[in-house]
Amino acid sequence: MGPLFTVLVLALVLDALCGDFPWLFRRMPHPVVWVGNLIGWFERRLNKPRYGNRDLLMRGLLTSVAVIGCAAGFGGLVQLISSFGGIFVIADILLLAVLIAQKGLYQHVRAVSVALKRDGLSGGRIAVSMIVGRDPNTLDTAGVSRAAIESCAENFSDGVVAPLFWYVLGGPIGLCAYKAINTLDSMIGHRSARYLYFGRFAARLDDVVNFVPARIAGAVICLAAVIGRKSSGERAWTVMLRDGVKHKSPNAGWQEAAFAGALGLSLAGPRCYGAELVDDPYIGDGRRDANASDIDRALTLYTTSCILNAAWPIVLKVLWIGLI
């Protein structure tokens, strides 16, 4: 299997043990924070209301290219260090462990379940506000629970599957470039008046780089649902293929629909973001009255999905070796 197998196994084990490395990143900024600061620096200087729409498009494109280039350059440095072999491969392992979010996502979603059980709706609202952008004060217990499950589903692709996919494809350079694109989309890829044109390139590029990982994520969730005792693999496949395209994002619907079908829930639907009501269709045709126990079932499905996700690069490698 070679170095790729070693890096994947050790990085995923390290992430499972250390999560977001809080003891380290309390003392120094996380790499994603560096990227975010760089995006903010460009945005403050280039995104001015006095510019025309075409000008803002070009300035947003320049921002994206510059940020992605810097991130890829850092990845290239890590790749160069790792190329010396031996103990230097630890640079690859640490980078992947830091930029993948298996345990971190699990902890954030589980905190919502714990808060609902311990502190009721008020505690659940506070906990879910840490992982979703919608107004938590508009959510009842079912809304808080669905929001946590939706975040778990969507971020399984963005935070777990896609980083692994781009690392396998492009090594540290591919991984760092992907994280830069994903952070650009999070910060400036909104359809608000301020970012509609400046962030359009970043948003479209994020759609492109997540196209394949999102569909891998959906398939992995469906396979995990087949294995699970409290989930339906058949319903997961059916709902994913039927409702995955209902989401406003070309990618997020695949994972949410797979979760909805597997758990017998309806997700998405109308939601409030500040003063704005987003009237999205429901995904799935199951119960809407989700609760903390449904979050726990979603986390079990997520854990199984993470284990299966760790296997596909190895299978791909074996098939590739067989072909050549």
XYZ file of C-alpha atoms in Angstrom:
324
model
C 0.000 0.000 0.000
C 2.970 2.294 0.554
C 3.146 5.812 2.032
C -0.430 6.772 1.100
C -1.873 3.965 3.233
C 0.404 4.895 6.149
C -0.469 8.579 6.001
C -4.216 7.926 5.761
C -4.341 5.460 8.643
C -2.156 7.491 10.993
C -3.835 10.807 10.149
C -7.341 9.413 10.698
C -6.314 7.760 13.977
C -4.675 11.014 15.110
C -7.828 12.961 14.271
C -9.961 10.415 16.132
C -7.772 10.875 19.207
C -7.146 14.630 19.110
C -10.074 16.085 17.210
C -9.610 19.815 16.650
C -6.322 19.844 18.610
C -7.697 22.415 21.118
C -4.527 22.310 23.253
C -2.500 23.398 20.211
C -4.793 25.923 18.570
C -5.476 27.757 21.811
C -1.838 28.780 21.568
C -1.574 29.454 17.848
C -4.000 30.152 14.967
C -5.453 27.203 13.064
C -4.386 27.069 9.376
C -7.986 27.795 8.349
C -7.826 30.947 10.501
C -4.735 32.026 8.556
C -6.643 31.499 5.321
C -9.631 33.388 6.705
C -7.449 36.326 7.734
C -5.926 36.462 4.245
C -9.390 36.416 2.650
C -10.478 39.217 4.988
C -7.407 41.284 4.067
C -8.211 41.057 0.349
C -11.931 41.554 0.871
C -11.542 44.784 2.851
C -9.336 46.276 0.151
C -11.000 45.040 -3.026
C -14.720 44.732 -2.279
C -16.023 48.323 -2.409
C -19.642 49.317 -3.143
C -18.504 51.949 -5.655
C -17.231 49.324 -8.108
C -19.433 47.935 -10.864
C -20.606 44.335 -10.993
C -18.068 43.236 -13.618
C -15.261 44.888 -11.661
C -16.366 43.124 -8.480
C -16.397 39.779 -10.317
C -12.782 40.280 -11.414
C -11.689 41.438 -7.963
C -13.330 38.405 -6.386
C -11.620 36.155 -8.910
C -8.257 37.799 -8.099
C -8.885 37.286 -4.381
C -9.733 33.617 -4.886
C -6.727 32.908 -7.103
C -4.332 34.662 -4.705
C -5.665 32.865 -1.612
C -5.739 29.449 -3.299
C -2.230 30.033 -4.639
C -0.885 30.845 -1.175
C -2.569 27.787 0.342
C -1.299 25.531 -2.450
C 2.186 26.965 -1.944
C 2.050 25.989 1.731
C 0.879 22.522 0.710
C 3.801 22.331 -1.710
C 6.192 23.105 1.137
C 4.701 20.293 3.225
C 4.923 17.965 0.227
C 8.584 18.871 -0.259
C 9.358 18.145 3.395
C 7.524 14.812 3.247
C 9.393 13.804 0.087
C 12.535 13.282 2.176
C 10.825 10.192 3.618
C 11.231 8.607 6.997
C 10.227 10.776 9.921
C 9.559 13.705 7.575
C 6.327 11.998 6.441
C 4.907 13.200 9.746
C 4.375 16.581 8.039
C 1.807 14.968 5.718
C 0.178 13.097 8.598
C -0.182 16.220 10.759
C -1.529 18.311 7.888
C -4.257 15.809 7.006
C -5.148 15.232 10.668
C -5.510 18.978 11.254
C -7.548 19.683 8.100
C -9.986 16.774 8.358
C -12.878 17.204 10.794
C -14.188 13.767 11.791
C -14.070 14.055 15.569
C -14.609 17.812 15.644
C -17.889 17.530 13.748
C -19.029 14.623 15.931
C -18.347 16.640 19.086
C -20.185 19.748 17.863
C -23.276 17.793 16.814
C -23.291 15.652 19.955
C -23.177 18.843 22.039
C -26.615 19.723 20.647
C -28.058 16.368 21.720
C -26.500 16.662 25.177
C -27.774 20.226 25.601
C -31.323 19.279 24.592
C -31.400 16.420 27.086
C -29.777 18.378 29.909
C -30.982 21.971 29.442
C -34.014 21.654 27.202
C -34.831 23.864 24.243
C -32.852 26.906 25.447
C -29.677 24.835 25.778
C -30.251 23.180 22.407
C -30.649 26.562 20.720
C -27.353 27.803 22.147
C -25.516 24.629 21.108
C -26.927 24.519 17.573
C -26.107 28.208 17.016
C -22.439 27.176 17.054
C -22.808 25.047 13.910
C -25.603 26.600 11.798
C -26.270 30.061 10.425
C -30.059 30.137 10.881
C -31.758 32.073 13.690
C -31.876 29.622 16.647
C -34.649 31.582 18.391
C -37.080 30.575 15.617
C -36.419 26.859 16.192
C -38.441 24.499 18.350
C -37.006 21.187 19.597
C -37.685 19.511 16.247
C -36.091 22.420 14.388
C -32.981 22.337 16.568
C -32.678 18.573 16.074
C -33.139 18.763 12.302
C -30.620 21.608 12.062
C -28.011 19.527 13.912
C -28.646 16.499 11.678
C -28.493 18.626 8.512
C -25.182 20.120 9.655
C -23.837 16.633 10.341
C -24.863 15.468 6.866
C -23.582 18.473 4.910
C -20.303 18.760 6.786
C -19.600 15.053 6.392
C -18.870 15.870 2.764
C -17.137 19.253 3.217
C -15.199 18.356 6.345
C -14.449 14.642 5.948
C -14.955 13.186 2.467
C -13.751 16.098 0.329
C -10.472 16.751 2.212
C -9.610 13.060 1.967
C -10.608 12.981 -1.706
C -8.433 15.961 -2.626
C -5.526 14.662 -0.554
C -5.645 11.315 -2.389
C -5.869 13.142 -5.720
C -3.407 15.976 -5.149
C -1.466 15.322 -1.958
C -0.883 18.242 0.449
C -1.220 20.733 -2.426
C -4.673 19.431 -3.363
C -5.741 19.297 0.285
C -4.648 22.867 1.071
C -6.116 24.249 -2.148
C -9.453 22.573 -1.343
C -9.559 23.988 2.198
C -8.842 27.464 0.801
C -11.699 27.132 -1.714
C -14.067 25.873 0.982
C -13.134 28.753 3.305
C -13.560 31.279 0.489
C -17.066 29.957 -0.116
C -17.890 30.124 3.605
C -16.725 33.718 3.892
C -17.611 35.405 0.594
C -19.715 32.888 -1.347
C -23.035 34.264 -0.105
C -25.924 35.559 -2.204
C -26.095 38.776 -0.202
C -25.825 42.233 -1.765
C -22.237 42.581 -0.556
C -20.960 39.282 -1.990
C -23.316 38.534 -4.886
C -20.667 39.449 -7.470
C -17.450 39.596 -5.429
C -17.951 36.050 -4.138
C -19.544 34.498 -7.201
C -16.363 32.885 -8.546
C -15.547 31.406 -5.115
C -19.069 29.979 -4.768
C -19.041 28.404 -8.231
C -15.562 26.962 -7.731
C -16.668 25.421 -4.429
C -19.569 23.769 -6.264
C -17.113 22.299 -8.790
C -14.583 20.899 -6.313
C -17.326 19.375 -4.155
C -19.248 17.786 -7.028
C -17.595 14.352 -6.869
C -16.978 14.245 -3.079
C -20.648 15.056 -2.380
C -21.795 12.092 -4.417
C -19.201 9.824 -2.810
C -20.475 11.047 0.565
C -24.070 10.231 -0.364
C -23.132 6.730 -1.494
C -21.055 6.127 1.659
C -23.972 7.204 3.877
C -26.309 4.827 2.042
C -23.852 1.959 2.539
C -23.532 2.868 6.209
C -27.326 2.818 6.501
C -27.356 -0.753 5.163
C -24.992 -1.796 7.954
C -26.741 0.127 10.754
C -29.477 -1.454 12.874
C -31.499 1.757 13.311
C -31.335 2.962 9.720
C -32.693 1.895 6.327
C -30.266 1.501 3.467
C -33.057 1.011 0.919
C -34.828 4.226 1.951
C -31.529 6.097 2.000
C -30.838 5.223 -1.655
C -34.428 5.919 -2.737
C -34.685 9.326 -1.066
C -31.177 10.372 -2.112
C -31.865 9.663 -5.793
C -35.309 11.280 -5.621
C -34.762 14.309 -3.373
C -31.036 15.050 -3.649
C -31.687 17.575 -6.417
C -34.258 19.522 -4.356
C -31.580 21.328 -2.344
C -30.587 24.821 -3.482
C -26.979 23.622 -3.466
C -25.995 21.248 -6.300
C -24.060 19.169 -3.776
C -25.484 19.353 -0.232
C -28.750 17.637 -1.114
C -27.123 14.261 -1.687
C -25.948 13.852 1.899
C -29.036 15.401 3.485
C -31.363 13.222 1.420
C -29.350 10.105 2.306
C -29.571 10.972 6.022
C -33.284 11.770 5.754
C -34.075 8.462 4.052
C -31.842 6.412 6.323
C -33.352 7.882 9.506
C -36.968 8.160 8.311
C -37.025 11.969 8.670
C -37.890 15.071 6.659
C -35.048 17.599 6.621
C -34.507 21.114 5.204
C -37.812 22.904 4.543
C -38.556 26.588 5.393
C -35.885 28.207 7.591
C -35.079 31.675 8.960
C -31.665 33.279 8.462
C -31.875 36.505 10.429
C -34.887 38.406 9.066
C -34.955 36.363 5.857
C -37.270 33.367 5.439
C -35.863 30.776 3.022
C -38.760 28.699 1.718
C -36.920 25.516 0.717
C -38.765 22.238 0.041
C -38.578 19.379 2.495
C -36.122 16.591 1.726
C -37.395 13.157 2.638
C -40.952 12.140 3.492
C -40.503 10.907 7.057
C -41.162 12.534 10.437
C -40.522 16.253 10.943
C -40.699 16.051 14.739
C -37.066 15.052 15.259
C -35.558 15.016 18.745
C -32.307 14.359 20.600
C -32.565 10.595 20.083
C -32.663 11.210 16.329
C -29.460 13.239 16.617
C -27.911 10.253 18.387
C -29.041 7.953 15.566
C -27.572 10.400 13.051
C -24.251 10.343 14.915
C -24.197 6.540 14.812
C -24.794 6.707 11.054
C -22.098 9.373 10.764
C -19.557 7.262 12.677
C -20.169 4.251 10.426
C -19.901 6.526 7.382
C -16.516 7.830 8.579
C -15.205 4.281 8.916
C -16.386 3.388 5.414
C -14.997 6.652 4.048
C -11.557 5.684 5.308
C -11.740 2.507 3.228
C -12.511 3.837 -0.270
C -9.016 5.265 -0.998
C -7.529 1.902 -0.075
C -9.979 0.065 -2.370
C -9.187 2.544 -5.135
C -5.475 1.967 -4.648
C -5.905 -1.829 -4.821
C -7.986 -1.537 -8.000
C -5.391 0.781 -9.542
C -2.567 -1.623 -8.726
C -4.630 -4.421 -10.255
C -5.144 -2.461 -13.465
C -1.454 -1.709 -13.968
